[in-house]
Coordinates of C-alpha atoms and ligand atoms in Angstrom, one line a residue:
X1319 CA -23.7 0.3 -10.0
X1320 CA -25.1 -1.3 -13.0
X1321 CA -24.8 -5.1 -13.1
X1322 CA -26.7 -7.9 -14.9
X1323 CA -28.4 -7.7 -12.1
X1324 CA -29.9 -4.4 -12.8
X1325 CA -33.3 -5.1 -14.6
X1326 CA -33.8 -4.8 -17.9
X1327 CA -35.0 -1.2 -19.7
X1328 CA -34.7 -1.7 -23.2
X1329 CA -36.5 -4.6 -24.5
X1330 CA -38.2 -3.6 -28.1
X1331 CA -38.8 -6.2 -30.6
X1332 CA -35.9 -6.9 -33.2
X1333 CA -37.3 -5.9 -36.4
X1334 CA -36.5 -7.4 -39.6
X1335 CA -34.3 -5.2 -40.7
X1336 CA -32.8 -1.7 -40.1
X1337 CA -30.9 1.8 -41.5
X1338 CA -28.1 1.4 -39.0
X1339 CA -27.6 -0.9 -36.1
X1340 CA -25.2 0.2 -33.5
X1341 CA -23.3 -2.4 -31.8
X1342 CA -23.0 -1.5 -27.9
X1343 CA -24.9 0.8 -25.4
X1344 CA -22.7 2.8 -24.2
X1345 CA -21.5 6.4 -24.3
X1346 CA -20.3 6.2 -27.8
X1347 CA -23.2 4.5 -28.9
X1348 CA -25.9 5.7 -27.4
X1349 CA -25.0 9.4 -28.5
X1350 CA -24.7 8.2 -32.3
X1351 CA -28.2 6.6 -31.8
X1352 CA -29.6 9.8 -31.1
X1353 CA -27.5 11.6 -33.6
X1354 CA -28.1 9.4 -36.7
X1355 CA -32.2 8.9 -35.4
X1356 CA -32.5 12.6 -36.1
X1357 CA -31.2 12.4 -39.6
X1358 CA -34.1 10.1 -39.9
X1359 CA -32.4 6.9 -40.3
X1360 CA -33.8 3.8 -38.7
X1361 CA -31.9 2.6 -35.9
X1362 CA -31.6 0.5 -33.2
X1363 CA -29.0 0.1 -30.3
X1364 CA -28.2 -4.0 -29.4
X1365 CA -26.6 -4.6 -26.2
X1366 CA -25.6 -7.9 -24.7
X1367 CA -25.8 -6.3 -21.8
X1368 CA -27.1 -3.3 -19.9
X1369 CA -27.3 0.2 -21.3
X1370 CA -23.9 1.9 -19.8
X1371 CA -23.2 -1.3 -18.1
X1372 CA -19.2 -1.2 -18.5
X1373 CA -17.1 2.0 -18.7
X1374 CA -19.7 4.2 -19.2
X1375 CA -21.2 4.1 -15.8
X1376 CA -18.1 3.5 -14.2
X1377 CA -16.1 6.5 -15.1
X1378 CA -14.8 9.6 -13.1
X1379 CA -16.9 12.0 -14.9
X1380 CA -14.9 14.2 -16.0
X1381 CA -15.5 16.2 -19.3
X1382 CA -11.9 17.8 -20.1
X1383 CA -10.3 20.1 -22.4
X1384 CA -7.2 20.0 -20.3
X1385 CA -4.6 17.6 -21.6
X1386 CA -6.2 16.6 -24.4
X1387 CA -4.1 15.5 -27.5
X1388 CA -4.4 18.1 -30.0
X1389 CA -6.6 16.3 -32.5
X1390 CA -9.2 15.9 -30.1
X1391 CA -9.0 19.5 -29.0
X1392 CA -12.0 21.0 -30.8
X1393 CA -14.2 17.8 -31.1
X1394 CA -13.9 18.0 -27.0
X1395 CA -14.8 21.7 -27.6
X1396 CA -17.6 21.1 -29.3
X1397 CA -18.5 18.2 -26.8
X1398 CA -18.9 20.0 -24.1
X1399 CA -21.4 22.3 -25.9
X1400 CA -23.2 19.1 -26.5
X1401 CA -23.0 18.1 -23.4
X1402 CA -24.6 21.3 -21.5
X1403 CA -26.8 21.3 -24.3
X1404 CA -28.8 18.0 -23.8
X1405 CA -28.5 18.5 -20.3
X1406 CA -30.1 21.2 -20.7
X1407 CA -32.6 19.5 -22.6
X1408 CA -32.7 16.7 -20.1
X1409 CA -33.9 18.9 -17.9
X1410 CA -30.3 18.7 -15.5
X1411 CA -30.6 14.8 -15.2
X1412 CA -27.2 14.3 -16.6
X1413 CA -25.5 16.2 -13.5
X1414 CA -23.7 18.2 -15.8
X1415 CA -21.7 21.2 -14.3
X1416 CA -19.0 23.3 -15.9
X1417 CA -17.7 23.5 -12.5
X1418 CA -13.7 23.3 -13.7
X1419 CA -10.9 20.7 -13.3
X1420 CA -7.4 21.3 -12.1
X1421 CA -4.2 18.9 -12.0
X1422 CA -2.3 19.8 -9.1
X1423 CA 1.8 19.4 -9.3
X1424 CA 4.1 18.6 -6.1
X1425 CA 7.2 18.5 -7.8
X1426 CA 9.2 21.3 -10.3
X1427 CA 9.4 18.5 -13.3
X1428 CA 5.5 17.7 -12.8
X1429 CA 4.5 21.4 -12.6
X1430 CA 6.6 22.4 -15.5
X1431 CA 5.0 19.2 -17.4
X1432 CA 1.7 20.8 -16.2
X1433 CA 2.3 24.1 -17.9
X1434 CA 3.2 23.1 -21.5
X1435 CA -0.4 22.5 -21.6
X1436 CA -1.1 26.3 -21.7
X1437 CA 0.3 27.7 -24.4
X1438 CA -1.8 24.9 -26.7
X1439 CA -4.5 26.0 -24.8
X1440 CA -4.1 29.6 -25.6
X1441 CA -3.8 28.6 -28.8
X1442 CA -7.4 26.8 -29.2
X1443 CA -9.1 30.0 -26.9
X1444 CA -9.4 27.8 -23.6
X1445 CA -9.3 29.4 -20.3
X1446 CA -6.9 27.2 -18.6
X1447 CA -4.6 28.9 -16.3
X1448 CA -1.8 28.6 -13.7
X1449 CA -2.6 28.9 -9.7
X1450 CA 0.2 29.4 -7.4
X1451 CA 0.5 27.7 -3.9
X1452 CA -2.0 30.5 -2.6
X1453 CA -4.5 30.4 -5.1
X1454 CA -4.7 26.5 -4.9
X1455 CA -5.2 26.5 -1.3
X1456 CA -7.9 29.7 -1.5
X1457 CA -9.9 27.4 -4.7
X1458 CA -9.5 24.4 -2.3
X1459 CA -11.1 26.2 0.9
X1460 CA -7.6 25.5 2.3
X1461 CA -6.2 27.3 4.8
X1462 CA -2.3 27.6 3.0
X1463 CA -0.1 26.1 6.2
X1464 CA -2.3 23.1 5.6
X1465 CA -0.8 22.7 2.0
X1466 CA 2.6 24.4 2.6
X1467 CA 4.4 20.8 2.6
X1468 CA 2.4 19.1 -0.3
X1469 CA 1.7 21.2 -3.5
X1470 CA 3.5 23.8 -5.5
X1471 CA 0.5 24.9 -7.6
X1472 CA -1.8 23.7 -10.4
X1473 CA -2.7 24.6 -14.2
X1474 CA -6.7 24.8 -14.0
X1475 CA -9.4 25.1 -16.4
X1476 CA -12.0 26.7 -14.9
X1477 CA -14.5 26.0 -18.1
X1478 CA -13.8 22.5 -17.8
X1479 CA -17.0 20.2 -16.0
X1480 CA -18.3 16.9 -15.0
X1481 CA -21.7 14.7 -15.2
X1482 CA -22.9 11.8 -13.6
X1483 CA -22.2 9.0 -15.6
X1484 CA -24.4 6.4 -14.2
X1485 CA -27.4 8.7 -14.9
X1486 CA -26.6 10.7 -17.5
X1487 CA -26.0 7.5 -20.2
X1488 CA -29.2 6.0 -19.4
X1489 CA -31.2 9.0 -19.8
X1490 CA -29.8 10.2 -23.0
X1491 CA -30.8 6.2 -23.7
X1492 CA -34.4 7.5 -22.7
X1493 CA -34.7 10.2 -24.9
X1494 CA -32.8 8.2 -28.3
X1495 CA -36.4 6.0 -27.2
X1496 CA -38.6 8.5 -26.9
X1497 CA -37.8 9.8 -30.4
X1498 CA -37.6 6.3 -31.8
X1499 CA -34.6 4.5 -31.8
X1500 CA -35.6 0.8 -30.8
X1501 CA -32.9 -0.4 -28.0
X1502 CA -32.3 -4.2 -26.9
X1503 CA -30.4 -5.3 -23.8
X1504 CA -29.4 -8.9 -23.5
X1505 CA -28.9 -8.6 -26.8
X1506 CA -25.0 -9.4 -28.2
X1507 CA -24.3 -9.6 -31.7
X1508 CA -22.4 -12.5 -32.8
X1509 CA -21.1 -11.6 -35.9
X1510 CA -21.3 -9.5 -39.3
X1511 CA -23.2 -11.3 -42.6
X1512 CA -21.6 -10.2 -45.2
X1513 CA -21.6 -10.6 -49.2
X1514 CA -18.6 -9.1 -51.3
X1515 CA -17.3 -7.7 -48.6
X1516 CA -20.6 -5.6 -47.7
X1517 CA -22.6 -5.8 -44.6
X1518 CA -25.8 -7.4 -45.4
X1519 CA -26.7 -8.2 -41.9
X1520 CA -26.0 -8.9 -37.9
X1521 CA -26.7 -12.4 -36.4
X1522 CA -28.0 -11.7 -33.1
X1523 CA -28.7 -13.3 -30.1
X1524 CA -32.5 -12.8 -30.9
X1525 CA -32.4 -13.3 -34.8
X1526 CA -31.1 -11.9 -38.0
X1527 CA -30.8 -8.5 -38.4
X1528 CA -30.5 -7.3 -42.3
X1529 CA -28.8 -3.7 -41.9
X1530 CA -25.8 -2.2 -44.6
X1531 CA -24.6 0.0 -42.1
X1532 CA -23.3 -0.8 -38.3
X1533 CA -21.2 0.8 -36.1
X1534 CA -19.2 -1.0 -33.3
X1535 CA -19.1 0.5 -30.1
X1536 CA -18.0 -2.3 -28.0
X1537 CA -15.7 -0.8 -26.2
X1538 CA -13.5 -3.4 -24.5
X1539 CA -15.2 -6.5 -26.7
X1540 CA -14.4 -4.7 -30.1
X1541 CA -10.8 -6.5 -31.1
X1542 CA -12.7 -10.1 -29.8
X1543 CA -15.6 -9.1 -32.2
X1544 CA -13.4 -8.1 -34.9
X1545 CA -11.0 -10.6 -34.3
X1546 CA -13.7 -13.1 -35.3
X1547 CA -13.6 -12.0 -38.9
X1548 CA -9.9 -12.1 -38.8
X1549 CA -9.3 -8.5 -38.7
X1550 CA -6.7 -7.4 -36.1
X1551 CA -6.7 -4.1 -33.8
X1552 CA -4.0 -3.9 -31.2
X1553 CA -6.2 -2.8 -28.3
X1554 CA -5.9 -3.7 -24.8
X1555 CA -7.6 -2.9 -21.5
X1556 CA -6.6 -2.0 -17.9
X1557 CA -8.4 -2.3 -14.2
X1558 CA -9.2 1.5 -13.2
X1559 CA -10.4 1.5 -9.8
X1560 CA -13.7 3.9 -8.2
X1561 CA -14.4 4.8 -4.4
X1562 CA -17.3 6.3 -3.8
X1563 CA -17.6 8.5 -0.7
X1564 CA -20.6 9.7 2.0
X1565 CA -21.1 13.2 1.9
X1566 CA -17.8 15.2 3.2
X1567 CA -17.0 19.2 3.4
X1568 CA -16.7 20.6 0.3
X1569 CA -13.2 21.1 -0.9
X1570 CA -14.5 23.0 -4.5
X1571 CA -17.0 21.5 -7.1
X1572 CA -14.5 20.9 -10.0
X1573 CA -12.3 17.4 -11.0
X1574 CA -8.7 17.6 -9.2
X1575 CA -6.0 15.0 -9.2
X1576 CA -2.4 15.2 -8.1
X1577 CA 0.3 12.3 -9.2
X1578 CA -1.4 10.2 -6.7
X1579 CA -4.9 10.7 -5.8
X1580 CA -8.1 11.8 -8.2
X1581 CA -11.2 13.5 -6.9
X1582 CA -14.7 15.0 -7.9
X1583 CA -17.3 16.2 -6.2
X1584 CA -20.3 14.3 -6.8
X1585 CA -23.9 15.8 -6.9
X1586 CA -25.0 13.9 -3.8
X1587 CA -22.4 15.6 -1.7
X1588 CA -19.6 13.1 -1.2
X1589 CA -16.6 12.3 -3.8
X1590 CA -15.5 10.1 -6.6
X1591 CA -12.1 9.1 -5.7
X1592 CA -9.5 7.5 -7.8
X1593 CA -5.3 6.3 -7.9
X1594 CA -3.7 7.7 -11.1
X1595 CA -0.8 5.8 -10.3
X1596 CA -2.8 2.4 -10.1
X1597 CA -3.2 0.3 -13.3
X1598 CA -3.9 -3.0 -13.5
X1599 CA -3.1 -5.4 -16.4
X1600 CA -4.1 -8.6 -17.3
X1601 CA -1.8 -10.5 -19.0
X1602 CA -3.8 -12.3 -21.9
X1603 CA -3.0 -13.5 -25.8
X1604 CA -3.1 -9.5 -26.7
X1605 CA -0.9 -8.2 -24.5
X1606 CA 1.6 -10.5 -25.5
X1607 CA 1.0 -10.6 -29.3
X1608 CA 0.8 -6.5 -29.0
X1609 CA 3.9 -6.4 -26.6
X1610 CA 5.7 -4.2 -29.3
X1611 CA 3.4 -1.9 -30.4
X1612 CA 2.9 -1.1 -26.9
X1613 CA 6.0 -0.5 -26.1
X1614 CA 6.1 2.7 -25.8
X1615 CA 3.4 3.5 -23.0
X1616 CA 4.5 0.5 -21.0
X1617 CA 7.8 2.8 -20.6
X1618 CA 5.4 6.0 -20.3
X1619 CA 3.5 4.4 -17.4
X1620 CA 6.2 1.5 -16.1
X1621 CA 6.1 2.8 -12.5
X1622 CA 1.7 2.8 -12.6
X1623 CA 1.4 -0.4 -14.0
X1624 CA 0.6 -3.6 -12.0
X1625 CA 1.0 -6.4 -13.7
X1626 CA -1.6 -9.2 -12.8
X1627 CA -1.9 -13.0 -14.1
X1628 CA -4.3 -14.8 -15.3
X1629 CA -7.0 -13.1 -17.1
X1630 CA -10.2 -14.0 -15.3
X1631 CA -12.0 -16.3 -17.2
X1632 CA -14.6 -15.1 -19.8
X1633 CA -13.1 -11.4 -19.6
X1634 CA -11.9 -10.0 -23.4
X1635 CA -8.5 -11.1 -23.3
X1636 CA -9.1 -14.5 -21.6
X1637 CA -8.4 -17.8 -23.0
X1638 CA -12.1 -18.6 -22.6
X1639 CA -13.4 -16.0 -24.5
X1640 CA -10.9 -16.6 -27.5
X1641 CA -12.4 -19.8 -28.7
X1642 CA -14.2 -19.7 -32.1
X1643 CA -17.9 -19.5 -32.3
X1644 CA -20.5 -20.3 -34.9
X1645 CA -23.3 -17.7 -35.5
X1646 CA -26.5 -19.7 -33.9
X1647 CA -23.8 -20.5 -30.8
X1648 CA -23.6 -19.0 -27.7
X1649 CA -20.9 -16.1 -27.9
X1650 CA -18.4 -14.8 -25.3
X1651 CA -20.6 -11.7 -25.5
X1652 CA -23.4 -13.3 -23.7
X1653 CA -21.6 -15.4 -21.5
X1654 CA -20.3 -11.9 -20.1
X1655 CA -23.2 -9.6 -19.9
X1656 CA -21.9 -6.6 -17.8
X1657 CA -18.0 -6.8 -17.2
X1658 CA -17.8 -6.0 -13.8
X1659 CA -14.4 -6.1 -11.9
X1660 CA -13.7 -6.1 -8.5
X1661 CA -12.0 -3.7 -7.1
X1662 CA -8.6 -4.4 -5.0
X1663 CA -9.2 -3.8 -1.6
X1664 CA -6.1 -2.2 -1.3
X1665 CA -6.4 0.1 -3.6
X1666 CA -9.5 1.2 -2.1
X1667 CA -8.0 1.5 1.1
X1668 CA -5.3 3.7 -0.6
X1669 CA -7.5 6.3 -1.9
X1670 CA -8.9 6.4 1.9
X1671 CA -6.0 6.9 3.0
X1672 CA -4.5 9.6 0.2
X1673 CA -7.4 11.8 0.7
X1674 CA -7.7 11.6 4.4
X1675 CA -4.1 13.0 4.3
X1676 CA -4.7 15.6 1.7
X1677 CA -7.2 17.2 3.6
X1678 CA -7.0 16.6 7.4
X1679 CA -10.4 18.4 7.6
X1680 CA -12.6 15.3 6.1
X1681 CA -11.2 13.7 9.4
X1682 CA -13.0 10.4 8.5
X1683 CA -13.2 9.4 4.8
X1684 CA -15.7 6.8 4.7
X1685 CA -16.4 4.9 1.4
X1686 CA -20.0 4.1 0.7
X1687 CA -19.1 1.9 -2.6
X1688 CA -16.7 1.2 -4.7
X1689 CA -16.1 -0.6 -8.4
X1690 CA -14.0 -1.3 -10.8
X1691 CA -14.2 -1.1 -15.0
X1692 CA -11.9 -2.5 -18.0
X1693 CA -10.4 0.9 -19.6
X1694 CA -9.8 -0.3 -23.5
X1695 CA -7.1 1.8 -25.1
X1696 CA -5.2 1.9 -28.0
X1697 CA -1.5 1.7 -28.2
X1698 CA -1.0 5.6 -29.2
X1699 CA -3.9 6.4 -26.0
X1700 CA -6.0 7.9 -28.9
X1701 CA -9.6 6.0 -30.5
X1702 CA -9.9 4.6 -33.9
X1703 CA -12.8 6.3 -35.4
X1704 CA -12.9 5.3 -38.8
X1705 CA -14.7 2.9 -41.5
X1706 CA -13.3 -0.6 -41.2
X1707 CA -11.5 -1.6 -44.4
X1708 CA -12.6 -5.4 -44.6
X1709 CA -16.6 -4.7 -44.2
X1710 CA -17.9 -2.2 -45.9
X1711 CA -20.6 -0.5 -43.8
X1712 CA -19.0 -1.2 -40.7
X1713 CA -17.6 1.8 -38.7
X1714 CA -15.4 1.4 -35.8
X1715 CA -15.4 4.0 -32.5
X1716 CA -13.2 2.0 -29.7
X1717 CA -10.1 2.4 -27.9
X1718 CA -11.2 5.8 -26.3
X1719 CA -8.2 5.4 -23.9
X1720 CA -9.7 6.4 -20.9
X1721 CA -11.5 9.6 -21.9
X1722 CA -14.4 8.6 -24.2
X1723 CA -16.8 9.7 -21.9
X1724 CA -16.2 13.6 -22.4
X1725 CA -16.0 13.1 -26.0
X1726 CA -18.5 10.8 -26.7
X1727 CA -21.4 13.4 -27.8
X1728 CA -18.9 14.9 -30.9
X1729 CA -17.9 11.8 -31.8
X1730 CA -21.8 10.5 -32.1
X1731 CA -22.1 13.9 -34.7
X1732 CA -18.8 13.0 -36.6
X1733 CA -19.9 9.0 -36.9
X1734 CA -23.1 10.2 -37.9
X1735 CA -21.4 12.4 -40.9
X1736 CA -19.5 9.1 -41.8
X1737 CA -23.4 7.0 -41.7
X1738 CA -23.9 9.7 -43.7
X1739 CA -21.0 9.8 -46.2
X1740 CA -20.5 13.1 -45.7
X1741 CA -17.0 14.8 -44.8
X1742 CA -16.5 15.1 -41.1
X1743 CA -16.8 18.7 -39.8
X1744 CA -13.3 18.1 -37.9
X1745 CA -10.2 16.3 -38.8
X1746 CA -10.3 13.0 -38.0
X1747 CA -7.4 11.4 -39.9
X1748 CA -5.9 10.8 -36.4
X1749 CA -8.1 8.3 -35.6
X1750 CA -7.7 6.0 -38.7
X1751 CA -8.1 2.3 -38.7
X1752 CA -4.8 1.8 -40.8
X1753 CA -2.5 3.8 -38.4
X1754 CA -0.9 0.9 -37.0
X1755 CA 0.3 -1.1 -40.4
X1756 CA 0.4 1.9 -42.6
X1757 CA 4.2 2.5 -42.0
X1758 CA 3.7 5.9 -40.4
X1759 CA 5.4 6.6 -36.8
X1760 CA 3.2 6.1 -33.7
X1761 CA 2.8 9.4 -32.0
X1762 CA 1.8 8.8 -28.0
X1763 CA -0.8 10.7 -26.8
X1764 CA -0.7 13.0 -23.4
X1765 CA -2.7 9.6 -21.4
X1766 CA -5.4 7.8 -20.3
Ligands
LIG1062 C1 -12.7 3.9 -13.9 C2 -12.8 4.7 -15.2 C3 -12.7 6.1 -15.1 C4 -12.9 6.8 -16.3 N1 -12.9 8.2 -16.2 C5 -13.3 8.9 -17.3 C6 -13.5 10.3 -17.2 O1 -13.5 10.9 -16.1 N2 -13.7 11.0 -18.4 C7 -13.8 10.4 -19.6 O2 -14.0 11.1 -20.6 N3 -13.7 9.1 -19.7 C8 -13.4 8.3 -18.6 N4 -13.3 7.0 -18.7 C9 -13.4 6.4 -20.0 C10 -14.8 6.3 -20.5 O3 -15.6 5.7 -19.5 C11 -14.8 5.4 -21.7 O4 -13.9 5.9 -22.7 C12 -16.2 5.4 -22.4 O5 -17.2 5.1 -21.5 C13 -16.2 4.4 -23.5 O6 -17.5 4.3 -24.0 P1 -17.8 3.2 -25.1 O7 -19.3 3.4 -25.4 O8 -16.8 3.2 -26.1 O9 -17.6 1.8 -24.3 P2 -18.4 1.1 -23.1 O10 -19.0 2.0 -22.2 O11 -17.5 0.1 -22.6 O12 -19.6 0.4 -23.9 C14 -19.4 -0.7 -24.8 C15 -20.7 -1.5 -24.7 O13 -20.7 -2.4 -25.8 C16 -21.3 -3.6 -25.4 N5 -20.9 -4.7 -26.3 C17 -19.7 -5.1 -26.5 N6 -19.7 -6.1 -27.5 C18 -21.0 -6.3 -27.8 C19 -21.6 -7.2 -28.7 N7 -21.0 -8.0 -29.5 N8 -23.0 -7.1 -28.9 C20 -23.7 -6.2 -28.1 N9 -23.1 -5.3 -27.2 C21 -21.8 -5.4 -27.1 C22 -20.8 -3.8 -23.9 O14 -21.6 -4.6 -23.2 C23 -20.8 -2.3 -23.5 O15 -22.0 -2.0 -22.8 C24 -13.1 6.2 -17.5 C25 -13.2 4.8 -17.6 C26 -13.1 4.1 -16.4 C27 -13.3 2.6 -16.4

């Protein structure tokens, strides 16, 4: 797991000044780095902490079509290209396999749920389809008796795949380097400069930086940054929970989950398990100045949600971390390097226990690791990809909701069409900064 402890990579000299600085290293922000460096623009990645420190290391790695909402349909499309592209030219070091993903059902209600997805993908050309109780236990390596009790089938997307997160970031990160983008961990940006309303430049940790154009990729930090030059995003984040297992039988190489249990099969042999039905939220200053706007999924996922009081201190939401700062003063950005939760025990001892019972044949399930990482979502579970209003040369890509890592590579091309002020190749409208105060009706998307 990457920590603060990890040592540090990335440590190029801050220059004077830059074409675009992107604020945060991970997934979303390292694949614009590369993206935007090819167009020949000078860029550099800042960091407070460690390349793919936070979510982007910590995730599932799952690359999905399936259950996507519809606007992200054919950027995810054109992600997974990406992604078996640079893998490709990574010479396999992201892990990246289009080895499928299915979501099993156990009840009628779930299953039908399950199979609304396939008539939107027929309708976008993906090759998602429906297995029966035999065909799940045959793709499982089940015998059916075995299964008889549990399942009633699955909807599966066999072009569907996975990567390893914790090495795939960091070695895109590499190659953004090799081809010139200058990249600084332990370095947090405090705040924008601006002059009419224009970005001028970044106050960092390490200096002034004079850019006109930055994106913030912050992930879970990007309402606190914001929030700073008074500009207000509803976003929250939840505790998502990893196991990591030793190497077990294989059951197939695809992403599976059921209501209650996740699981992958990792490229070292064993599985990344994970409890759906297991989120954790803080209760902070944004979830209850947000409470309504959120409204919604808290009655969506009322049974999964666990509640948990008080934010620990110097996390986003906490009251430490809300206190005003002054640009040559420490921020809350350095005081947390690498957000790094620890995971319940009992929730790791769940997914033990889940999986053992799944599949009697793993007889043991012994966990070799386990973490924990701050989800950030936005209240309709899609991202704001937009320009920010208030600063003019300040994009925004945050609230990914749980499945930014999949889609991070498109999103790198579109926000490098906005660097570029050109039209985005897909519709993005969506994702607007405004959707929350523009009057319009909040649409929930299929999840996190
Ligand atoms: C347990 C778990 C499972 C998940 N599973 C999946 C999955 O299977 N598939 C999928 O597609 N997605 C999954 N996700 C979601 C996915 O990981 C995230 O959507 C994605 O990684 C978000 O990337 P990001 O670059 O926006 O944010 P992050 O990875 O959080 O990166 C933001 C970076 O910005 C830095 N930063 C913040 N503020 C500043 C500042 N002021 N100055 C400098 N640096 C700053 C932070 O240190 C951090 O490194 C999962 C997430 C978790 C936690």
């Amino acid at each position: 797991m990457i920590t603060e402890n990890t040592p540090i990579t990335f440590s190029d000299k801050l220059p004077q000044d830059v074409d675009v600085a992107i604020i945060g290293g991970g997934v979303i922000g390292i694949f614009t780095a590369l993206f935007i460096n090819r167009q020949g623009f000078k860029t550099i990645v800042l960091e407070k902490g460690r390349i793919a420190g936070e979510q982007s290391s910590r995730n599932w790695g799952w690359i999905r079509q399936q259950g996507r909402d519809e606007a992200e349909i054919p950027i995810m499309q054109h992600a997974s290209r990406l992604w078996e592209e640079i893998d490709k030219e990574l010479k396999g070091k992201c892990g990246f396999q289009r080895a499928g993903l299915m979501y099993i059902a156990s009840s009628e209600e779930k299953l039908q749920q399950r199979q609304q997805w396939l008539s939107t993908a027929k309708s976008y050309g993906i090759d998602s389809l429906e297995l029966d109780r035999q065909q799940l236990a045959k793709t499982l390596n089940q015998n059916q008796s075995q299964l008889y009790h549990q399942w009633l089938g699955a909807v599966c997307t066999p072009s569907d795949a996975r990567a390893e997160p914790w090495q795939a970031v960091p070695e895109v990160a590499k190659l953004c380097h090799q081809e010139g983008v200058k990249i600084i961990e332990n370095c947090a940006v405090r705040e924008c400069q601006t002059s009419n309303g224009k970005l001028t430049a970044l106050h960092t940790e390490k200096g002034l930086l004079k850019t006109s154009q930055a994106v913030l990729a912050g992930g879970a930090w990007s309402a606190l940054f914001l929030k700073h030059h008074h500009i207000h995003i509803p976003q929250l984040s939840v505790r998502a929970s990893v196991a990591q297992t030793t190497p077990l039988p294989e059951l197939w190489q695809g992403n599976t989950a059921d209501e209650k249990i996740g699981f992958r099969r990792r490229l070292d042999g064993g599985y990344s398990l994970a409890l759906p039905d297991f989120i954790e939220l803080f209760l902070g200053n944004n979830t209850l100045k947000n409470a309504r706007t959120w409204l919604p999924v808290g009655k969506k996922y009322w049974n999964d949600l666990k509640f948990r009081m008080p934010v620990p201190s110097d996390y986003p939401d906490s009251s430490t971390a809300h206190q005003n700062w002054q640009a040559d003063q420490q921020s809350p950005f350095e005081k947390m390097r690498v957000l790094n939760p620890t995971p319940p025990q009992k929730a790791i001892e769940m997914m033990q226990q889940r999986f053992g019972e799944r599949f009697p044949i793993m007889k043991e399930v012994p966990i070799l690791n386990s973490w924990a990482g701050m989800i950030d979502a936005m209240p309709d579970l899609v991202p704001i990809v937009d320009y920010v209003p208030q600063i003019k040369g300040l994009i925004l890509a945050t609230g990914m909701s749980g499945h930014g890592f999949g889609i991070a590579p498109a999103f790198g091309k579109i926000i490098t069409e906005l660097l570029q002020e050109k039209p985005p190749s897909y519709n993005i409208n969506r994702f607007r900064f405004n959707r929350f105060n523009d009057g319009s009706k909040l649409i929930l998307g299929p999840g996190i």
